[in-house]
Coordinates of C-alpha atoms in Angstrom, one line a residue:
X8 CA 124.3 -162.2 8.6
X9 CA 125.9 -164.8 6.1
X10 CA 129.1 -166.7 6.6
X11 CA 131.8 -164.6 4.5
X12 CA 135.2 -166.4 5.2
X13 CA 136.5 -170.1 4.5
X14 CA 139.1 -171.8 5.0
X15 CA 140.4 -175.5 4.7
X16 CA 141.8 -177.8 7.0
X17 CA 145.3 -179.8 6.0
X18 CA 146.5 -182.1 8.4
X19 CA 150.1 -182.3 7.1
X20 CA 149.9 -186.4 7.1
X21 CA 153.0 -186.2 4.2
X22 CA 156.5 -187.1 3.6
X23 CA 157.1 -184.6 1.1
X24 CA 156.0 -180.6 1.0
X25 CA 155.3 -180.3 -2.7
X26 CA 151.7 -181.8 -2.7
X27 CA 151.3 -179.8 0.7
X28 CA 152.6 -176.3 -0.9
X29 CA 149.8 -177.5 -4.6
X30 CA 147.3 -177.7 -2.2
X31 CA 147.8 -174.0 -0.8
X32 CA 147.9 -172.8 -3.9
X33 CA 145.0 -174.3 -5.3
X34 CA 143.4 -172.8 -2.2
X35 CA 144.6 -169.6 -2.9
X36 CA 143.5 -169.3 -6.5
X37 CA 140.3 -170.8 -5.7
X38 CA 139.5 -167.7 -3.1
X39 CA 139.7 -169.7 0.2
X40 CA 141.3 -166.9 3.0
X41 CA 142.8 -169.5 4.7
X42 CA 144.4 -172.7 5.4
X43 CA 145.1 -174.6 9.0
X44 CA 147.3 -176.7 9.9
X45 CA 147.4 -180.0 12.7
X46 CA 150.1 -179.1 16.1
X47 CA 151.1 -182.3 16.8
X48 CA 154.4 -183.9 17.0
X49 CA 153.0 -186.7 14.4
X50 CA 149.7 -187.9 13.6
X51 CA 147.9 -188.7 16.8
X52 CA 147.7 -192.4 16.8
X53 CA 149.5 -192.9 13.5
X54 CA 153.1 -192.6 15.0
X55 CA 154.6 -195.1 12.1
X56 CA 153.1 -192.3 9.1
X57 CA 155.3 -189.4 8.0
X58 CA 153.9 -186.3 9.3
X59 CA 155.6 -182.6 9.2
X60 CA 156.1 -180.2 11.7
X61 CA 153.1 -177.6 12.0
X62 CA 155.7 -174.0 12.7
X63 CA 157.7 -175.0 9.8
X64 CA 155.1 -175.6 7.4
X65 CA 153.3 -172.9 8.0
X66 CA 156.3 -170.3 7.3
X67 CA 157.3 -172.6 4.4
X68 CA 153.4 -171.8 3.2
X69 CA 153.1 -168.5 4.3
X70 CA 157.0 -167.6 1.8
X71 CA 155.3 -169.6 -0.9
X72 CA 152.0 -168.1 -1.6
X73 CA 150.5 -164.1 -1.7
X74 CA 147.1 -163.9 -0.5
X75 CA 146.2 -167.5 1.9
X76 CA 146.6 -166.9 5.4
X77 CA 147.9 -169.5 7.5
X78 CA 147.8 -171.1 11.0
X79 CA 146.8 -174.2 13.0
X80 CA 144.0 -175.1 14.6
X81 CA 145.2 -175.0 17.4
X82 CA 149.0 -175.0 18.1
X83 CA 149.7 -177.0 21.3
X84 CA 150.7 -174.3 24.2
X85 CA 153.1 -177.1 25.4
X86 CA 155.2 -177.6 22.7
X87 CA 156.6 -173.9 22.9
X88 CA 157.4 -171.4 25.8
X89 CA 154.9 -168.3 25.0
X90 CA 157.9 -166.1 25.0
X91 CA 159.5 -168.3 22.0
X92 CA 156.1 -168.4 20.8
X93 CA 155.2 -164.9 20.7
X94 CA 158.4 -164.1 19.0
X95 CA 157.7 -166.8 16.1
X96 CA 154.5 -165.5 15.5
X97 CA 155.9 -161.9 15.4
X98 CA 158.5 -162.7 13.2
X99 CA 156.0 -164.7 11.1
X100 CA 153.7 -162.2 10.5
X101 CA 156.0 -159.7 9.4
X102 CA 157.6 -161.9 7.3
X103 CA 154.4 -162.6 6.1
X104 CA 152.9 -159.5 5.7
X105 CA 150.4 -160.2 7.9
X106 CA 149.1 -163.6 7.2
X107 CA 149.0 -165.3 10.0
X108 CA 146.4 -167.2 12.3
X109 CA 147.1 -167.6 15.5
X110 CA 145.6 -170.6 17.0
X111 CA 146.1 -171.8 20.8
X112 CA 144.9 -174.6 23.0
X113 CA 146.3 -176.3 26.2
X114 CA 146.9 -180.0 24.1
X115 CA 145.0 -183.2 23.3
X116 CA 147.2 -185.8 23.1
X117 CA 148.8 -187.0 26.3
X118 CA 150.6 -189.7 24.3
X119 CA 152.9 -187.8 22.0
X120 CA 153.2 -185.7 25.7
X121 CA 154.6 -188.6 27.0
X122 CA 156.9 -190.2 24.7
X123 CA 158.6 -186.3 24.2
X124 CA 158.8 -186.1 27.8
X125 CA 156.6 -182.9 27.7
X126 CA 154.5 -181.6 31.2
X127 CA 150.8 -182.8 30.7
X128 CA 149.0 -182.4 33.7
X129 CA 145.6 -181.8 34.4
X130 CA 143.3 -180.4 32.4
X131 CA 143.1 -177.6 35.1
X132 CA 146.7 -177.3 35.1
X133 CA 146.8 -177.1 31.2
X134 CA 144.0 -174.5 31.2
X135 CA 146.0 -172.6 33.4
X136 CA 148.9 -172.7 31.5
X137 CA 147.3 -171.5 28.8
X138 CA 145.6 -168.5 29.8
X139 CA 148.8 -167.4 31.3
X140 CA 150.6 -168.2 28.0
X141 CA 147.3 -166.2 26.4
X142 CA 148.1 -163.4 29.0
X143 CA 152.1 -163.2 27.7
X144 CA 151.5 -163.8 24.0
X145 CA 148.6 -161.0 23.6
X146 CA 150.9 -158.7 25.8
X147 CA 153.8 -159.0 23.4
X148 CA 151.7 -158.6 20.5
X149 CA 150.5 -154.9 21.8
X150 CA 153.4 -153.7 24.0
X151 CA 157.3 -153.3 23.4
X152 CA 157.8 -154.7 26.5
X153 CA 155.9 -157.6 28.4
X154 CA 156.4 -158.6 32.5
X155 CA 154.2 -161.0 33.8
X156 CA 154.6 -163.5 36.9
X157 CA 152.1 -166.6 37.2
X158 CA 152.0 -170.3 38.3
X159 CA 153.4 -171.6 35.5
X160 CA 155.8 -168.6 33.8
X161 CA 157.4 -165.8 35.2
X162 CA 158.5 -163.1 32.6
X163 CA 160.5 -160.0 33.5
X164 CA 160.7 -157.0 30.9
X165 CA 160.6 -159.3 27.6
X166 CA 161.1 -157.0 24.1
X167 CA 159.1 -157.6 21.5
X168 CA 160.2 -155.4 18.4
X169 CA 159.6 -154.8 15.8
X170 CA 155.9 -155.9 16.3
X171 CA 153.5 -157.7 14.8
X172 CA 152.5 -156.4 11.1
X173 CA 148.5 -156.6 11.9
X174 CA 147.1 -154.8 14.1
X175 CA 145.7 -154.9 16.9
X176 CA 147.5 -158.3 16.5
X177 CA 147.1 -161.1 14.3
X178 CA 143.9 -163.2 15.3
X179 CA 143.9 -164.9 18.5
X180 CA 141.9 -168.1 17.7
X181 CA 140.4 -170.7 20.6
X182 CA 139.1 -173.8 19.6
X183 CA 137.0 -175.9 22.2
X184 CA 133.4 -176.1 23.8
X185 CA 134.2 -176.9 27.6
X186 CA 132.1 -174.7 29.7
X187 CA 134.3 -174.6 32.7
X188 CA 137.8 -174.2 31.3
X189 CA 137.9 -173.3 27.6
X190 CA 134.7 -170.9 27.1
X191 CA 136.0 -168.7 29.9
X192 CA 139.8 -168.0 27.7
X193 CA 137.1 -167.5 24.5
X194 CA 135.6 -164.9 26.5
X195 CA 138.9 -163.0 27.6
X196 CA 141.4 -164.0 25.2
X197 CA 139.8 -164.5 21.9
X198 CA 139.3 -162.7 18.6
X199 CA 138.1 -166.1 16.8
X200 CA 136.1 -169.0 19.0
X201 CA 136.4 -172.4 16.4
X202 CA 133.4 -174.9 17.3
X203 CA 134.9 -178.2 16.4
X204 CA 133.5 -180.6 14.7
X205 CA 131.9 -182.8 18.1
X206 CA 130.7 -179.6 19.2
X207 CA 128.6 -178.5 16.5
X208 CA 125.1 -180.2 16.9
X209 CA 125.1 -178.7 20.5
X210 CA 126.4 -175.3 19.2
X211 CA 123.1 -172.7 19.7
X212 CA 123.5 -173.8 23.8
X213 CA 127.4 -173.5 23.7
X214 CA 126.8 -169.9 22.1
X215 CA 124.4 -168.8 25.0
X216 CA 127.5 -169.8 27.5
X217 CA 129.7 -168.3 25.8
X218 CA 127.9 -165.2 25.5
X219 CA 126.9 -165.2 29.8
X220 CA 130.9 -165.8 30.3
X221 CA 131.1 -162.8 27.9
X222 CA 128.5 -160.6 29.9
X223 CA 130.5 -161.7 33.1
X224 CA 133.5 -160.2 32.7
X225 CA 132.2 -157.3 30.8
X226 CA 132.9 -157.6 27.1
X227 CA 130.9 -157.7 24.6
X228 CA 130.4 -161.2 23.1
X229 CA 129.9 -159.6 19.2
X230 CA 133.5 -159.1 19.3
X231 CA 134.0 -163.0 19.4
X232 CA 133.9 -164.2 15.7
X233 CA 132.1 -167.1 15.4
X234 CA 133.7 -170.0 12.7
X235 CA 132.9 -173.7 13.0
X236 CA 135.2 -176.8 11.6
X237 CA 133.0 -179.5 9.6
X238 CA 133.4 -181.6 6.9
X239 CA 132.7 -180.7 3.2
X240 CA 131.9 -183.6 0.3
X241 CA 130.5 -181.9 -2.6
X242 CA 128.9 -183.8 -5.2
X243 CA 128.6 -181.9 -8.7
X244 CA 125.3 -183.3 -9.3
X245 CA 122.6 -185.6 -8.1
X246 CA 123.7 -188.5 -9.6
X247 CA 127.0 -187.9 -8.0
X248 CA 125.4 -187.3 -5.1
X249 CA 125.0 -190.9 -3.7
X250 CA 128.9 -191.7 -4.2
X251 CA 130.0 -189.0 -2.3
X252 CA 128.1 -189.4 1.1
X253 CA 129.1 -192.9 1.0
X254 CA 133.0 -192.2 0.8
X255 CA 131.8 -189.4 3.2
X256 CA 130.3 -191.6 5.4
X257 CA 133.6 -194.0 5.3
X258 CA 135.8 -191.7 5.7
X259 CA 134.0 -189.4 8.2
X260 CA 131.7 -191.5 9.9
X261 CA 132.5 -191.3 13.6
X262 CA 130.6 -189.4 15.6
X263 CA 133.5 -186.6 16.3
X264 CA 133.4 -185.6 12.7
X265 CA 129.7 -184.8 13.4
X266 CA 129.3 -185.5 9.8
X267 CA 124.8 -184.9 9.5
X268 CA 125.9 -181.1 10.9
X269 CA 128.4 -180.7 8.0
X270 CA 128.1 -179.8 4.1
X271 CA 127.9 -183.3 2.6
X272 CA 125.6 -181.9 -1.0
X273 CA 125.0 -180.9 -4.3
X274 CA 126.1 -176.9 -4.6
X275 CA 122.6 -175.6 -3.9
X276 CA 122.3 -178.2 -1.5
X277 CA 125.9 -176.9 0.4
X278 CA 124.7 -173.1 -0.6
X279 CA 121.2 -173.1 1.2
X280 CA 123.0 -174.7 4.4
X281 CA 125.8 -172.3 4.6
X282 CA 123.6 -169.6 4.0
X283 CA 121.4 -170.8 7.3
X284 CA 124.1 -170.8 9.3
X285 CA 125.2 -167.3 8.8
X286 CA 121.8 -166.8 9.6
X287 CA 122.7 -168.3 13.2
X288 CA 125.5 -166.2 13.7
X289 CA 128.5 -168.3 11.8
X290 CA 130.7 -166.0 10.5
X291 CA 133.6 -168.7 9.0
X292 CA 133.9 -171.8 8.0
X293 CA 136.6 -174.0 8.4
X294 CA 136.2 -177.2 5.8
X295 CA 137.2 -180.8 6.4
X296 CA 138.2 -182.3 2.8
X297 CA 139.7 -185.7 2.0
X298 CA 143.4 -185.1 0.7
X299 CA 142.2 -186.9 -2.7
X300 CA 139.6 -184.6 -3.2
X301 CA 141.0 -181.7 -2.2
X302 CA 141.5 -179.7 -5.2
X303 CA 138.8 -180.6 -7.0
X304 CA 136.9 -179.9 -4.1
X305 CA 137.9 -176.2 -3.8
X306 CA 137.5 -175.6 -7.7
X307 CA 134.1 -177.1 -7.5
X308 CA 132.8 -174.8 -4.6
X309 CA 135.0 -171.4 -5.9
X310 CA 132.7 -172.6 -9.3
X311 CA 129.7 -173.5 -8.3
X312 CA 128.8 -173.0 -4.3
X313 CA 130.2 -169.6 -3.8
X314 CA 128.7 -167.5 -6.9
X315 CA 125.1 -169.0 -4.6
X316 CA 125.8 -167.2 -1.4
X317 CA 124.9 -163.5 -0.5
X318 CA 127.9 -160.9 -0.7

């Protein structure tokens, strides 16, 4: 196995779309498949920076470019009734021709929750939410017609048409590593499980609960794709090297960034790791950059890391 898809991972912290839409492109000429977006109503934490609107962007993307396929890792379940939801994401993908990523999680900010006046909950109550929003959106995106009754929604003979463009439906992504709530909607729901970044030094156990939830409830867990989100700081050459894991190390140094299980190297360096981790069963990565480096960033692995790893 080798690792055969990457992608990059753009927090939209900007007050203007053009350096956003450069980015994309470079992506796309640079042979990245895809590009993810943050769901949040601004910048967790950084309410005072200019921040746009994940939905938006992504259509705004997805008009301006041929080839990148777009989404968010993950789009917050609370922010959008699945019905509205699952007729965005239609609509998106056939406008689109059938680019899109479709990323879902129950929330992880209970601030911006609070100042919007949004329902927050429990995380039992948010899990619950979002299997049944899981339940509605995978419904419209294979049947004409969706009914569903719940704790939380209640649905009654909903149209979807014309469907989705890809079929069987555009990728159902789930990020998280919590045994009790999220790993159970990996095992029914998704087409994609994304290991985070704080969850990937413990990944090889999380994989062997995932897979038991997966035996379970009777499905079989190599239909899961496996992709993992870590940070990327490539260095052109040894004597760059030492100058890019420190503004690695500044820039990604708390523990959540799990920076020592990321690709902070030389091309060979980043090449031989990638290549192990296909080896474990990693079919995509999702990169961390620093908006600076960005571009050069991309050009520098489509040049020199990619040409390294087995086709």
């Amino acid at each position: 196995m080798s690792v055969s898809e990457f992608g990059i991972y753009v927090p939209q912290i900007v007050s203007e779309f053009a350096p956003l839409l450069e980015t994309a492109r470079t992506a796309e000429r640079a042979g990245f498949a895809n590009l993810w977006l943050f769901d949040h109503l601004w910048s967790p934490g950084l309410p005072e920076h200019p921040s746009l609107e994940a939905w938006t962007t992504a259509t705004a993307l997805l008009t301006a470019t041929t080839t990148l396929r777009v989404g968010a890792l993950v789009l917050c379940n609370n922010f959008r009734h699945p019905v509205v939801l699952g007729r965005m994401a239609t609509t998106l993908d056939i406008i689109s021709g059938g680019r899109v990523e479709f990323g879902l999680g129950s929330g992880s900010v209970r601030d911006e929750h609070s100042r919007a006046g949004l329902a927050w909950g429990t995380a039992a109550e948010r899990a619950g939410r979002l299997g049944e929003a899981l339940e509605i959106i995978t419904s419209m995106f294979a049947r004409e017609r969706t009914s569903f009754a719940g704790e939380h929604y209640r649905v009654d003979d909903v149209p979807n048409m014309p469907g989705p463009v890809q079929r069987p439906r555009p990728p159902v992504h789930i990020g998280g590593i919590g045994p009790k709530y999220t790993l159970p909607l990996v095992a029914r729901y998704a087409d994609v499980w994304n290991i985070p970044t704080y969850g990937l030094a413990d990944q090889r156990r999380l994989t062997g609960l995932l897979d038991a939830e997966c035996d379970r409830i009777g499905r079989d867990p190599g239909t899961i794709r496996r992709s993992h989100q870590a940070v990327l700081a490539l260095a052109a050459d040894e004597r760059e090297l030492p100058e890019v894991q420190a503004r690695a190390r500044r820039r990604f140094g708390a523990d959540a960034f799990a920076l020592n299980e990321g690709y902070v190297g030389t091309p060979s360096m980043v090449a031989d790791r990638l290549v192990a981790h296909g080896e474990q069963g990693v079919d995509a990565v999702v990169f961390m950059v620093g908006a600076k480096e960005a571009a050069a960033t991309m050009e520098l692995f489509a040049a020199e890391v990619a040409p390294r790893l087995p086709r």
